[in-house]
Amino acid sequence: MSKIVDEVMTANAEYVSSFGDKGNLAMPPARHFAILTCMDARLDPAKYAGLAEGDAHVIRNAGGRASDDAIRSLVISYKLLGTKEWFVVHHTDCGMETFTNDVMGDLLASSLKTSTVDASGWHDSGNGEGTTDGKFIQWLTISNLAQSVVDDVKRIRNSPMVPQEIPIYGYVYDCKTGKLNEVAEATAAGRPS
Ligand code: ZN
């Protein structure tokens, strides 16, 4: 068995031993809100936002972007499970700021090995077969952090499937301090109307 699988199963056994009455939790989030945030390993929404099991929906992807699939989850979150307030949380030092669609397309075309990054950007070993499929994908990279929060809040706000009464708040998580800093323009754009 892989060392990681072993570690995860050991941790899970400990979790199960102290699971308590969490088996009685209801499916709808008890605190009626959702967070869309980045998959970055340094971010732990349960800790930075004070969540316990059953409290809130957390939707994660690369960048915490308002992709079609993120919106799919948010719509399910309110329409079927009753959330009433949403947060979009991007963060400092996001990997999505380090490349563009063209760079990712080229890296994948070069090989499927893990690329490396240095001060001059991303490099690929070119060692092995690649694919041009990556050139057909919108990777939703970030060139301006605050603007990306504004853009995502606006995209969610403007979805015809999202009711106007749900407030959408925009924040940037600071990886150096753990602090959530509001992007006022985003929260303003996400204000209920
Ligand atoms: Zn990120």
Short mmCIF file of C-alpha atoms and ligand atoms in Angstrom, two decimals:
data_model
loop_
_atom_site.label_atom_id
_atom_site.label_comp_id
_atom_site.label_asym_id
_atom_site.label_seq_id
_atom_site.Cartn_x
_atom_site.Cartn_y
_atom_site.Cartn_z
CA MET A 1 0.00 0.00 0.00
CA SER A 2 1.20 3.52 -0.75
CA LYS A 3 2.59 5.38 2.25
CA ILE A 4 0.04 8.14 1.73
CA VAL A 5 -2.87 5.70 1.61
CA ASP A 6 -1.56 4.17 4.80
CA GLU A 7 -1.34 7.57 6.50
CA VAL A 8 -4.81 8.56 5.35
CA MET A 9 -6.35 5.32 6.58
CA THR A 10 -4.63 5.69 9.96
CA ALA A 11 -5.87 9.26 10.29
CA ASN A 12 -9.35 8.16 9.26
CA ALA A 13 -9.44 5.42 11.87
CA GLU A 14 -8.69 8.05 14.53
CA TYR A 15 -11.42 10.29 13.11
CA VAL A 16 -13.95 7.47 13.17
CA SER A 17 -13.07 6.68 16.80
CA SER A 18 -14.14 10.18 17.86
CA PHE A 19 -16.91 10.73 15.29
CA GLY A 20 -19.51 11.08 18.04
CA ASP A 21 -22.98 12.14 16.98
CA LYS A 22 -21.94 13.64 13.64
CA GLY A 23 -23.77 10.78 11.96
CA ASN A 24 -26.97 12.63 12.84
CA LEU A 25 -26.09 15.79 10.91
CA ALA A 26 -28.63 16.97 8.35
CA MET A 27 -27.62 17.31 4.69
CA PRO A 28 -28.44 21.06 4.35
CA PRO A 29 -25.67 23.27 5.79
CA ALA A 30 -26.73 24.32 9.31
CA ARG A 31 -25.30 27.84 8.94
CA HIS A 32 -26.77 28.38 5.47
CA PHE A 33 -23.74 29.67 3.61
CA ALA A 34 -21.22 28.58 1.00
CA ILE A 35 -17.59 29.40 0.24
CA LEU A 36 -15.99 29.18 -3.20
CA THR A 37 -12.23 29.06 -2.76
CA CYS A 38 -8.95 27.81 -4.19
CA MET A 39 -7.68 24.25 -3.83
CA ASP A 40 -4.31 25.58 -2.60
CA ALA A 41 -3.03 23.24 0.13
CA ARG A 42 -2.21 26.17 2.42
CA LEU A 43 -5.86 27.18 2.65
CA ASP A 44 -8.06 25.37 5.16
CA PRO A 45 -11.55 26.92 4.96
CA ALA A 46 -12.72 24.99 8.03
CA LYS A 47 -10.01 26.78 10.01
CA TYR A 48 -9.91 30.20 8.34
CA ALA A 49 -13.70 30.51 8.46
CA GLY A 50 -14.43 28.52 11.61
CA LEU A 51 -16.41 25.64 10.14
CA ALA A 52 -17.44 22.40 11.76
CA GLU A 53 -18.90 19.41 9.95
CA GLY A 54 -22.39 20.22 8.71
CA ASP A 55 -21.93 24.01 8.83
CA ALA A 56 -21.38 25.18 5.25
CA HIS A 57 -20.69 24.21 1.66
CA VAL A 58 -17.10 24.60 0.50
CA ILE A 59 -16.58 24.51 -3.25
CA ARG A 60 -12.96 24.35 -4.34
CA ASN A 61 -11.11 24.46 -7.63
CA ALA A 62 -7.84 25.84 -8.98
CA GLY A 63 -8.05 29.56 -8.21
CA GLY A 64 -11.48 29.45 -6.57
CA ARG A 65 -12.80 30.63 -9.93
CA ALA A 66 -16.47 31.00 -10.88
CA SER A 67 -16.30 28.30 -13.51
CA ASP A 68 -19.44 26.76 -14.97
CA ASP A 69 -18.95 23.86 -12.59
CA ALA A 70 -18.53 26.13 -9.55
CA ILE A 71 -21.79 27.85 -10.48
CA ARG A 72 -23.44 24.44 -10.87
CA SER A 73 -22.50 23.66 -7.27
CA LEU A 74 -23.60 27.07 -5.97
CA VAL A 75 -26.99 26.74 -7.65
CA ILE A 76 -27.49 23.32 -6.06
CA SER A 77 -26.29 24.86 -2.78
CA TYR A 78 -29.16 27.37 -2.63
CA LYS A 79 -31.83 25.74 -4.76
CA LEU A 80 -31.80 22.34 -3.08
CA LEU A 81 -29.90 22.91 0.15
CA GLY A 82 -30.91 26.37 1.24
CA THR A 83 -27.73 28.45 1.48
CA LYS A 84 -28.44 32.19 1.69
CA GLU A 85 -25.00 33.90 1.62
CA TRP A 86 -21.91 33.15 -0.46
CA PHE A 87 -18.22 33.99 -0.22
CA VAL A 88 -15.68 34.03 -3.06
CA VAL A 89 -12.21 33.71 -1.53
CA HIS A 90 -9.05 33.91 -3.67
CA HIS A 91 -5.61 34.23 -2.08
CA THR A 92 -2.17 35.80 -2.27
CA ASP A 93 0.61 33.85 -3.99
CA CYS A 94 -1.91 31.83 -6.03
CA GLY A 95 -0.42 29.43 -8.55
CA MET A 96 -3.00 30.62 -11.06
CA GLU A 97 -1.05 33.90 -11.30
CA THR A 98 2.03 32.05 -12.56
CA PHE A 99 0.91 30.95 -16.01
CA THR A 100 -1.36 31.71 -18.95
CA ASN A 101 -3.49 29.54 -21.23
CA ASP A 102 -0.66 29.54 -23.78
CA VAL A 103 1.96 28.51 -21.21
CA MET A 104 -0.17 25.61 -19.94
CA GLY A 105 -0.98 24.50 -23.48
CA ASP A 106 2.70 24.47 -24.37
CA LEU A 107 3.77 22.65 -21.18
CA LEU A 108 1.24 19.88 -21.83
CA ALA A 109 2.23 19.69 -25.47
CA SER A 110 5.83 19.19 -24.35
CA SER A 111 5.18 16.27 -21.97
CA LEU A 112 2.88 14.94 -19.26
CA LYS A 113 5.66 15.06 -16.66
CA THR A 114 5.47 17.55 -13.79
CA SER A 115 6.94 20.87 -14.93
CA THR A 116 9.34 23.01 -12.94
CA VAL A 117 9.23 26.72 -12.21
CA ASP A 118 11.94 29.30 -11.60
CA ALA A 119 12.30 33.06 -11.81
CA SER A 120 12.01 32.93 -15.59
CA GLY A 121 8.77 30.95 -15.54
CA TRP A 122 7.62 27.40 -16.14
CA HIS A 123 9.77 24.81 -17.92
CA ASP A 124 9.00 21.32 -19.14
CA SER A 125 11.34 18.39 -19.46
CA GLY A 126 9.99 17.60 -22.91
CA ASN A 127 10.66 14.06 -21.82
CA GLY A 128 7.87 11.95 -23.24
CA GLU A 129 4.75 12.33 -25.22
CA GLY A 130 2.58 15.38 -24.66
CA THR A 131 -0.85 16.41 -25.88
CA THR A 132 -2.31 19.39 -27.69
CA ASP A 133 -5.58 18.95 -25.80
CA GLY A 134 -4.53 21.57 -23.24
CA LYS A 135 -4.65 24.25 -25.95
CA PHE A 136 -8.43 23.88 -26.13
CA ILE A 137 -9.06 24.59 -22.44
CA GLN A 138 -9.79 27.90 -20.70
CA TRP A 139 -7.60 27.48 -17.61
CA LEU A 140 -9.09 30.53 -15.81
CA THR A 141 -5.69 31.88 -14.82
CA ILE A 142 -5.33 35.09 -12.78
CA SER A 143 -3.44 38.20 -13.87
CA ASN A 144 -4.85 40.64 -11.28
CA LEU A 145 -5.84 39.12 -7.95
CA ALA A 146 -8.41 41.66 -6.74
CA GLN A 147 -9.89 41.94 -10.22
CA SER A 148 -10.31 38.17 -10.41
CA VAL A 149 -12.45 38.28 -7.26
CA VAL A 150 -14.54 41.09 -8.74
CA ASP A 151 -14.91 39.21 -12.02
CA ASP A 152 -16.00 36.01 -10.29
CA VAL A 153 -18.50 37.71 -7.98
CA LYS A 154 -19.96 39.53 -10.99
CA ARG A 155 -20.18 36.33 -13.02
CA ILE A 156 -22.06 34.56 -10.23
CA ARG A 157 -24.26 37.64 -9.60
CA ASN A 158 -25.16 37.82 -13.28
CA SER A 159 -26.09 34.16 -13.64
CA PRO A 160 -29.79 33.91 -14.43
CA MET A 161 -29.96 30.91 -12.07
CA VAL A 162 -28.80 32.95 -9.06
CA PRO A 163 -31.50 34.88 -7.16
CA GLN A 164 -30.83 38.56 -6.52
CA GLU A 165 -31.37 38.27 -2.76
CA ILE A 166 -28.24 36.17 -2.13
CA PRO A 167 -25.36 38.43 -1.06
CA ILE A 168 -21.97 37.44 -2.51
CA TYR A 169 -18.91 38.65 -0.60
CA GLY A 170 -15.43 38.91 -2.14
CA TYR A 171 -12.23 38.29 -0.17
CA VAL A 172 -8.51 37.64 -0.61
CA TYR A 173 -6.90 35.32 1.94
CA ASP A 174 -3.41 36.39 2.90
CA CYS A 175 -1.16 33.31 2.93
CA LYS A 176 1.38 35.13 5.14
CA THR A 177 -1.03 35.95 7.96
CA GLY A 178 -4.16 33.83 7.49
CA LYS A 179 -6.27 36.99 7.30
CA LEU A 180 -9.27 37.41 5.01
CA ASN A 181 -9.14 40.85 3.40
CA GLU A 182 -12.33 42.09 1.78
CA VAL A 183 -12.31 43.20 -1.84
CA ALA A 184 -14.81 46.04 -1.41
CA GLU A 185 -15.53 46.34 -5.13
CA ALA A 186 -16.39 42.65 -5.31
CA THR A 187 -18.68 42.69 -2.28
CA ALA A 188 -20.35 45.81 -3.72
CA ALA A 189 -20.89 43.98 -7.00
CA GLY A 190 -22.34 41.04 -5.09
CA ARG A 191 -24.76 43.09 -3.01
CA PRO A 192 -28.36 41.86 -3.16
CA SER A 193 -30.68 43.98 -5.23
ZN ZN B 1 -4.63 29.33 -5.50
#
